[in-house]
Amino acid sequence: ALEVSMRSAPVPFDPSCLRCLGESSFVALTVAITGLGLASAAGYTLSRSRFLHRSSTFGGALLAQLLPAVVLITALCLGLVWLGLIASYLGLFIVYLVTTLPFCIWQMKRNYDAIPNSFEEAAEIDGASVWQSFSRILLPLAMPALAITVMFFSSIPLSFNQYASVPATSRKGRPEEKPNQNMVQAAG
C-alpha cells in the first residue's frame, strides 16, 4: 500500500541565497532608478521639444525593440568584452538598460503626450522655470506611468534571475571568471 505523509523533509538553509537576493536587489534597484531618470527625461524631451529628425530619433529607439534578441545580445556582449566590462556590475547595468530603455522611453513619451501643454504654460505665466513646471506639474501627473516604469525596470533583473546564478565579481575562495578567449579575439 502507498503511504502518504504530510511531513516535508527538512531543507537546510543556504546563506548564499541571501547574498544572491541582495545582489539581485541591488542590480534591480540601481537599474530602476537610473532607467527611470533617463526614460523620464528622454520621454519629456521627445514629447515636448521640437527638433530636427525628432520622429526618426524616436523610431530608432523603438527599432531596437524589433531586433531579434540574439542580434542585440551579440553586439552587447562584444561591446562589453571590448570595454572590459564582462563579469562586472556596470556591464550588467548596461545590458539591462539597453534592453529596457527604449520601451520605457516610449511609455513615458506617450504619458507626457496625454498631459495638456496648457498646464506647463500656466506655470510659466506664474513665473515657473521649465524645471519647476516639470518637477511640480508634470511629474505628479505622471506618477502612475512612473510607477509602471519602475516596476518594469526592476522586474527584468529580478524575474529572470540571471544574476543570482552567475557571480559578476570575484570573491575570496572562488576562482575569477574570465571571458571566453574566442570572444576576446573576435572583439579585439
PDB file of C-alpha atoms in Angstrom:
ATOM      1  CA  ALA A   1       0.000   0.000   0.000  1.00  0.00           C
ATOM      2  CA  LEU A   2       1.129   3.535  -0.727  1.00  0.00           C
ATOM      3  CA  GLU A   3       1.729   5.635   2.348  1.00  0.00           C
ATOM      4  CA  VAL A   4       1.428   9.412   2.001  1.00  0.00           C
ATOM      5  CA  SER A   5       2.934  11.690   4.627  1.00  0.00           C
ATOM      6  CA  MET A   6       2.166  15.359   5.172  1.00  0.00           C
ATOM      7  CA  ARG A   7       5.641  15.962   6.614  1.00  0.00           C
ATOM      8  CA  SER A   8       8.229  17.586   4.419  1.00  0.00           C
ATOM      9  CA  ALA A   9      11.880  16.737   4.501  1.00  0.00           C
ATOM     10  CA  PRO A  10      13.925  19.326   6.379  1.00  0.00           C
ATOM     11  CA  VAL A  11      15.819  21.552   3.976  1.00  0.00           C
ATOM     12  CA  PRO A  12      18.959  23.197   5.320  1.00  0.00           C
ATOM     13  CA  PHE A  13      19.098  26.972   4.904  1.00  0.00           C
ATOM     14  CA  ASP A  14      21.758  28.152   2.489  1.00  0.00           C
ATOM     15  CA  PRO A  15      23.088  31.622   3.440  1.00  0.00           C
ATOM     16  CA  SER A  16      24.337  32.195  -0.101  1.00  0.00           C
ATOM     17  CA  CYS A  17      20.688  32.662  -1.117  1.00  0.00           C
ATOM     18  CA  LEU A  18      20.589  35.888   0.883  1.00  0.00           C
ATOM     19  CA  ARG A  19      23.748  37.145  -0.825  1.00  0.00           C
ATOM     20  CA  CYS A  20      22.272  36.362  -4.244  1.00  0.00           C
ATOM     21  CA  LEU A  21      18.988  38.028  -3.326  1.00  0.00           C
ATOM     22  CA  GLY A  22      20.867  41.086  -2.089  1.00  0.00           C
ATOM     23  CA  GLU A  23      22.921  41.324  -5.284  1.00  0.00           C
ATOM     24  CA  SER A  24      19.846  40.887  -7.466  1.00  0.00           C
ATOM     25  CA  SER A  25      18.009  43.550  -5.475  1.00  0.00           C
ATOM     26  CA  PHE A  26      20.972  45.917  -5.769  1.00  0.00           C
ATOM     27  CA  VAL A  27      21.075  45.451  -9.543  1.00  0.00           C
ATOM     28  CA  ALA A  28      17.293  45.854  -9.886  1.00  0.00           C
ATOM     29  CA  LEU A  29      17.189  48.990  -7.728  1.00  0.00           C
ATOM     30  CA  THR A  30      20.123  50.620  -9.499  1.00  0.00           C
ATOM     31  CA  VAL A  31      18.718  49.847 -12.948  1.00  0.00           C
ATOM     32  CA  ALA A  32      15.252  51.064 -11.907  1.00  0.00           C
ATOM     33  CA  ILE A  33      16.476  54.406 -10.528  1.00  0.00           C
ATOM     34  CA  THR A  34      18.873  55.087 -13.401  1.00  0.00           C
ATOM     35  CA  GLY A  35      16.396  53.945 -16.032  1.00  0.00           C
ATOM     36  CA  LEU A  36      13.556  55.954 -14.535  1.00  0.00           C
ATOM     37  CA  GLY A  37      15.597  59.139 -14.675  1.00  0.00           C
ATOM     38  CA  LEU A  38      16.751  58.500 -18.237  1.00  0.00           C
ATOM     39  CA  ALA A  39      13.334  57.371 -19.521  1.00  0.00           C
ATOM     40  CA  SER A  40      11.521  60.262 -17.873  1.00  0.00           C
ATOM     41  CA  ALA A  41      13.927  62.884 -19.236  1.00  0.00           C
ATOM     42  CA  ALA A  42      14.057  61.356 -22.721  1.00  0.00           C
ATOM     43  CA  GLY A  43      10.279  60.882 -22.845  1.00  0.00           C
ATOM     44  CA  TYR A  44       9.741  64.511 -21.830  1.00  0.00           C
ATOM     45  CA  THR A  45      12.223  65.710 -24.449  1.00  0.00           C
ATOM     46  CA  LEU A  46      10.625  63.658 -27.219  1.00  0.00           C
ATOM     47  CA  SER A  47       7.147  64.751 -26.159  1.00  0.00           C
ATOM     48  CA  ARG A  48       7.644  68.487 -25.669  1.00  0.00           C
ATOM     49  CA  SER A  49      10.666  69.550 -27.709  1.00  0.00           C
ATOM     50  CA  ARG A  50      10.613  70.162 -31.419  1.00  0.00           C
ATOM     51  CA  PHE A  51      13.900  69.380 -33.142  1.00  0.00           C
ATOM     52  CA  LEU A  52      15.173  68.130 -36.475  1.00  0.00           C
ATOM     53  CA  HIS A  53      14.723  64.372 -37.042  1.00  0.00           C
ATOM     54  CA  ARG A  54      12.637  64.002 -33.890  1.00  0.00           C
ATOM     55  CA  SER A  55      10.477  61.245 -35.367  1.00  0.00           C
ATOM     56  CA  SER A  56      13.475  59.314 -36.697  1.00  0.00           C
ATOM     57  CA  THR A  57      15.173  59.536 -33.274  1.00  0.00           C
ATOM     58  CA  PHE A  58      12.066  58.125 -31.647  1.00  0.00           C
ATOM     59  CA  GLY A  59      11.699  55.488 -34.364  1.00  0.00           C
ATOM     60  CA  GLY A  60      15.341  54.477 -33.971  1.00  0.00           C
ATOM     61  CA  ALA A  61      14.845  53.920 -30.268  1.00  0.00           C
ATOM     62  CA  LEU A  62      11.836  51.698 -30.933  1.00  0.00           C
ATOM     63  CA  LEU A  63      13.675  49.844 -33.704  1.00  0.00           C
ATOM     64  CA  ALA A  64      15.940  48.351 -31.041  1.00  0.00           C
ATOM     65  CA  GLN A  65      12.875  46.556 -29.653  1.00  0.00           C
ATOM     66  CA  LEU A  66      12.179  44.968 -33.050  1.00  0.00           C
ATOM     67  CA  LEU A  67      15.632  43.448 -33.446  1.00  0.00           C
ATOM     68  CA  PRO A  68      15.964  39.773 -32.590  1.00  0.00           C
ATOM     69  CA  ALA A  69      17.406  39.306 -29.111  1.00  0.00           C
ATOM     70  CA  VAL A  70      20.337  37.307 -30.499  1.00  0.00           C
ATOM     71  CA  VAL A  71      21.488  40.257 -32.615  1.00  0.00           C
ATOM     72  CA  LEU A  72      21.250  42.695 -29.733  1.00  0.00           C
ATOM     73  CA  ILE A  73      22.886  40.385 -27.177  1.00  0.00           C
ATOM     74  CA  THR A  74      25.723  39.514 -29.556  1.00  0.00           C
ATOM     75  CA  ALA A  75      26.501  43.172 -30.166  1.00  0.00           C
ATOM     76  CA  LEU A  76      26.229  43.966 -26.455  1.00  0.00           C
ATOM     77  CA  CYS A  77      28.471  41.072 -25.484  1.00  0.00           C
ATOM     78  CA  LEU A  78      31.165  42.051 -27.983  1.00  0.00           C
ATOM     79  CA  GLY A  79      30.979  45.654 -26.800  1.00  0.00           C
ATOM     80  CA  LEU A  80      31.278  44.620 -23.156  1.00  0.00           C
ATOM     81  CA  VAL A  81      34.273  42.397 -23.934  1.00  0.00           C
ATOM     82  CA  TRP A  82      35.903  45.262 -25.840  1.00  0.00           C
ATOM     83  CA  LEU A  83      35.305  47.640 -22.908  1.00  0.00           C
ATOM     84  CA  GLY A  84      36.437  45.051 -20.357  1.00  0.00           C
ATOM     85  CA  LEU A  85      33.075  45.067 -18.577  1.00  0.00           C
ATOM     86  CA  ILE A  86      32.309  41.352 -18.735  1.00  0.00           C
ATOM     87  CA  ALA A  87      31.639  39.970 -15.232  1.00  0.00           C
ATOM     88  CA  SER A  88      31.045  43.415 -13.715  1.00  0.00           C
ATOM     89  CA  TYR A  89      28.100  45.248 -12.232  1.00  0.00           C
ATOM     90  CA  LEU A  90      28.471  48.085 -14.751  1.00  0.00           C
ATOM     91  CA  GLY A  91      28.292  45.651 -17.655  1.00  0.00           C
ATOM     92  CA  LEU A  92      25.129  44.138 -16.214  1.00  0.00           C
ATOM     93  CA  PHE A  93      23.574  47.593 -15.725  1.00  0.00           C
ATOM     94  CA  ILE A  94      24.337  48.460 -19.349  1.00  0.00           C
ATOM     95  CA  VAL A  95      22.728  45.252 -20.649  1.00  0.00           C
ATOM     96  CA  TYR A  96      19.545  45.802 -18.650  1.00  0.00           C
ATOM     97  CA  LEU A  97      19.300  49.493 -19.552  1.00  0.00           C
ATOM     98  CA  VAL A  98      19.895  48.925 -23.272  1.00  0.00           C
ATOM     99  CA  THR A  99      17.241  46.226 -23.431  1.00  0.00           C
ATOM    100  CA  THR A 100      14.552  48.028 -21.405  1.00  0.00           C
ATOM    101  CA  LEU A 101      15.125  51.738 -22.017  1.00  0.00           C
ATOM    102  CA  PRO A 102      13.515  52.049 -25.491  1.00  0.00           C
ATOM    103  CA  PHE A 103      10.185  50.668 -24.292  1.00  0.00           C
ATOM    104  CA  CYS A 104      10.216  52.826 -21.164  1.00  0.00           C
ATOM    105  CA  ILE A 105      11.072  55.971 -23.153  1.00  0.00           C
ATOM    106  CA  TRP A 106       8.133  55.245 -25.455  1.00  0.00           C
ATOM    107  CA  GLN A 107       5.858  54.656 -22.475  1.00  0.00           C
ATOM    108  CA  MET A 108       6.888  57.916 -20.782  1.00  0.00           C
ATOM    109  CA  LYS A 109       6.577  59.880 -24.042  1.00  0.00           C
ATOM    110  CA  ARG A 110       3.037  58.628 -24.551  1.00  0.00           C
ATOM    111  CA  ASN A 111       2.193  59.637 -20.985  1.00  0.00           C
ATOM    112  CA  TYR A 112       3.627  63.149 -21.390  1.00  0.00           C
ATOM    113  CA  ASP A 113       1.749  63.487 -24.694  1.00  0.00           C
ATOM    114  CA  ALA A 114      -1.507  62.890 -22.788  1.00  0.00           C
ATOM    115  CA  ILE A 115      -0.853  65.770 -20.358  1.00  0.00           C
ATOM    116  CA  PRO A 116      -2.018  69.084 -21.880  1.00  0.00           C
ATOM    117  CA  ASN A 117       0.618  71.735 -22.613  1.00  0.00           C
ATOM    118  CA  SER A 118      -1.662  74.320 -21.031  1.00  0.00           C
ATOM    119  CA  PHE A 119      -0.598  73.139 -17.540  1.00  0.00           C
ATOM    120  CA  GLU A 120       3.020  73.998 -18.281  1.00  0.00           C
ATOM    121  CA  GLU A 121       2.076  77.241 -19.984  1.00  0.00           C
ATOM    122  CA  ALA A 122       0.054  78.296 -16.934  1.00  0.00           C
ATOM    123  CA  ALA A 123       3.019  77.515 -14.665  1.00  0.00           C
ATOM    124  CA  GLU A 124       5.334  79.558 -16.901  1.00  0.00           C
ATOM    125  CA  ILE A 125       2.910  82.506 -16.802  1.00  0.00           C
ATOM    126  CA  ASP A 126       3.069  82.284 -12.999  1.00  0.00           C
ATOM    127  CA  GLY A 127       6.875  82.543 -13.222  1.00  0.00           C
ATOM    128  CA  ALA A 128       7.935  78.896 -13.023  1.00  0.00           C
ATOM    129  CA  SER A 129      11.026  77.752 -14.889  1.00  0.00           C
ATOM    130  CA  VAL A 130      10.988  74.739 -17.206  1.00  0.00           C
ATOM    131  CA  TRP A 131      12.467  72.577 -14.432  1.00  0.00           C
ATOM    132  CA  GLN A 132       9.899  73.800 -11.903  1.00  0.00           C
ATOM    133  CA  SER A 133       6.980  73.113 -14.240  1.00  0.00           C
ATOM    134  CA  PHE A 134       8.416  69.670 -14.984  1.00  0.00           C
ATOM    135  CA  SER A 135       9.022  68.735 -11.353  1.00  0.00           C
ATOM    136  CA  ARG A 136       5.945  70.365  -9.800  1.00  0.00           C
ATOM    137  CA  ILE A 137       3.329  69.919 -12.526  1.00  0.00           C
ATOM    138  CA  LEU A 138       4.269  67.082 -14.880  1.00  0.00           C
ATOM    139  CA  LEU A 139       5.916  64.594 -12.504  1.00  0.00           C
ATOM    140  CA  PRO A 140       2.981  64.470 -10.068  1.00  0.00           C
ATOM    141  CA  LEU A 141       0.603  63.943 -13.005  1.00  0.00           C
ATOM    142  CA  ALA A 142       2.910  61.260 -14.409  1.00  0.00           C
ATOM    143  CA  MET A 143       3.126  59.229 -11.167  1.00  0.00           C
ATOM    144  CA  PRO A 144       1.108  56.260 -12.496  1.00  0.00           C
ATOM    145  CA  ALA A 145       3.371  55.946 -15.533  1.00  0.00           C
ATOM    146  CA  LEU A 146       6.461  56.410 -13.362  1.00  0.00           C
ATOM    147  CA  ALA A 147       5.285  53.599 -11.078  1.00  0.00           C
ATOM    148  CA  ILE A 148       4.731  51.267 -14.043  1.00  0.00           C
ATOM    149  CA  THR A 149       8.149  52.174 -15.436  1.00  0.00           C
ATOM    150  CA  VAL A 150       9.871  51.421 -12.127  1.00  0.00           C
ATOM    151  CA  MET A 151       8.081  48.082 -11.921  1.00  0.00           C
ATOM    152  CA  PHE A 152       9.120  47.235 -15.479  1.00  0.00           C
ATOM    153  CA  PHE A 153      12.759  48.190 -14.892  1.00  0.00           C
ATOM    154  CA  SER A 154      13.017  46.276 -11.629  1.00  0.00           C
ATOM    155  CA  SER A 155      11.078  43.209 -12.770  1.00  0.00           C
ATOM    156  CA  ILE A 156      13.503  42.300 -15.549  1.00  0.00           C
ATOM    157  CA  PRO A 157      16.561  41.708 -13.318  1.00  0.00           C
ATOM    158  CA  LEU A 158      14.537  40.053 -10.548  1.00  0.00           C
ATOM    159  CA  SER A 159      12.288  37.837 -12.658  1.00  0.00           C
ATOM    160  CA  PHE A 160      14.877  36.182 -14.837  1.00  0.00           C
ATOM    161  CA  ASN A 161      17.391  35.625 -12.018  1.00  0.00           C
ATOM    162  CA  GLN A 162      20.371  35.556 -14.363  1.00  0.00           C
ATOM    163  CA  TYR A 163      22.449  37.492 -11.896  1.00  0.00           C
ATOM    164  CA  ALA A 164      21.799  35.216  -8.938  1.00  0.00           C
ATOM    165  CA  SER A 165      23.137  32.199 -10.791  1.00  0.00           C
ATOM    166  CA  VAL A 166      26.321  33.745 -12.229  1.00  0.00           C
ATOM    167  CA  PRO A 167      28.682  35.699  -9.971  1.00  0.00           C
ATOM    168  CA  ALA A 168      29.620  39.031 -11.537  1.00  0.00           C
ATOM    169  CA  THR A 169      32.590  39.797  -9.343  1.00  0.00           C
ATOM    170  CA  SER A 170      35.318  37.595  -7.995  1.00  0.00           C
ATOM    171  CA  ARG A 171      35.253  36.757  -4.305  1.00  0.00           C
ATOM    172  CA  LYS A 172      37.638  35.092  -1.902  1.00  0.00           C
ATOM    173  CA  GLY A 173      37.577  31.352  -2.241  1.00  0.00           C
ATOM    174  CA  ARG A 174      36.196  31.404  -5.781  1.00  0.00           C
ATOM    175  CA  PRO A 175      38.183  31.420  -8.992  1.00  0.00           C
ATOM    176  CA  GLU A 176      37.887  34.591 -11.020  1.00  0.00           C
ATOM    177  CA  GLU A 177      35.739  34.217 -14.115  1.00  0.00           C
ATOM    178  CA  LYS A 178      37.408  35.004 -17.398  1.00  0.00           C
ATOM    179  CA  PRO A 179      35.723  35.665 -20.735  1.00  0.00           C
ATOM    180  CA  ASN A 180      35.961  33.090 -23.470  1.00  0.00           C
ATOM    181  CA  GLN A 181      39.199  33.607 -25.399  1.00  0.00           C
ATOM    182  CA  ASN A 182      37.405  33.221 -28.762  1.00  0.00           C
ATOM    183  CA  MET A 183      35.154  36.162 -27.881  1.00  0.00           C
ATOM    184  CA  VAL A 184      38.104  38.280 -26.760  1.00  0.00           C
ATOM    185  CA  GLN A 185      39.935  37.575 -30.021  1.00  0.00           C
ATOM    186  CA  ALA A 186      36.802  38.293 -32.083  1.00  0.00           C
ATOM    187  CA  ALA A 187      36.252  41.620 -30.282  1.00  0.00           C
ATOM    188  CA  GLY A 188      39.915  42.672 -30.497  1.00  0.00           C
TER     189      GLY A 188
END
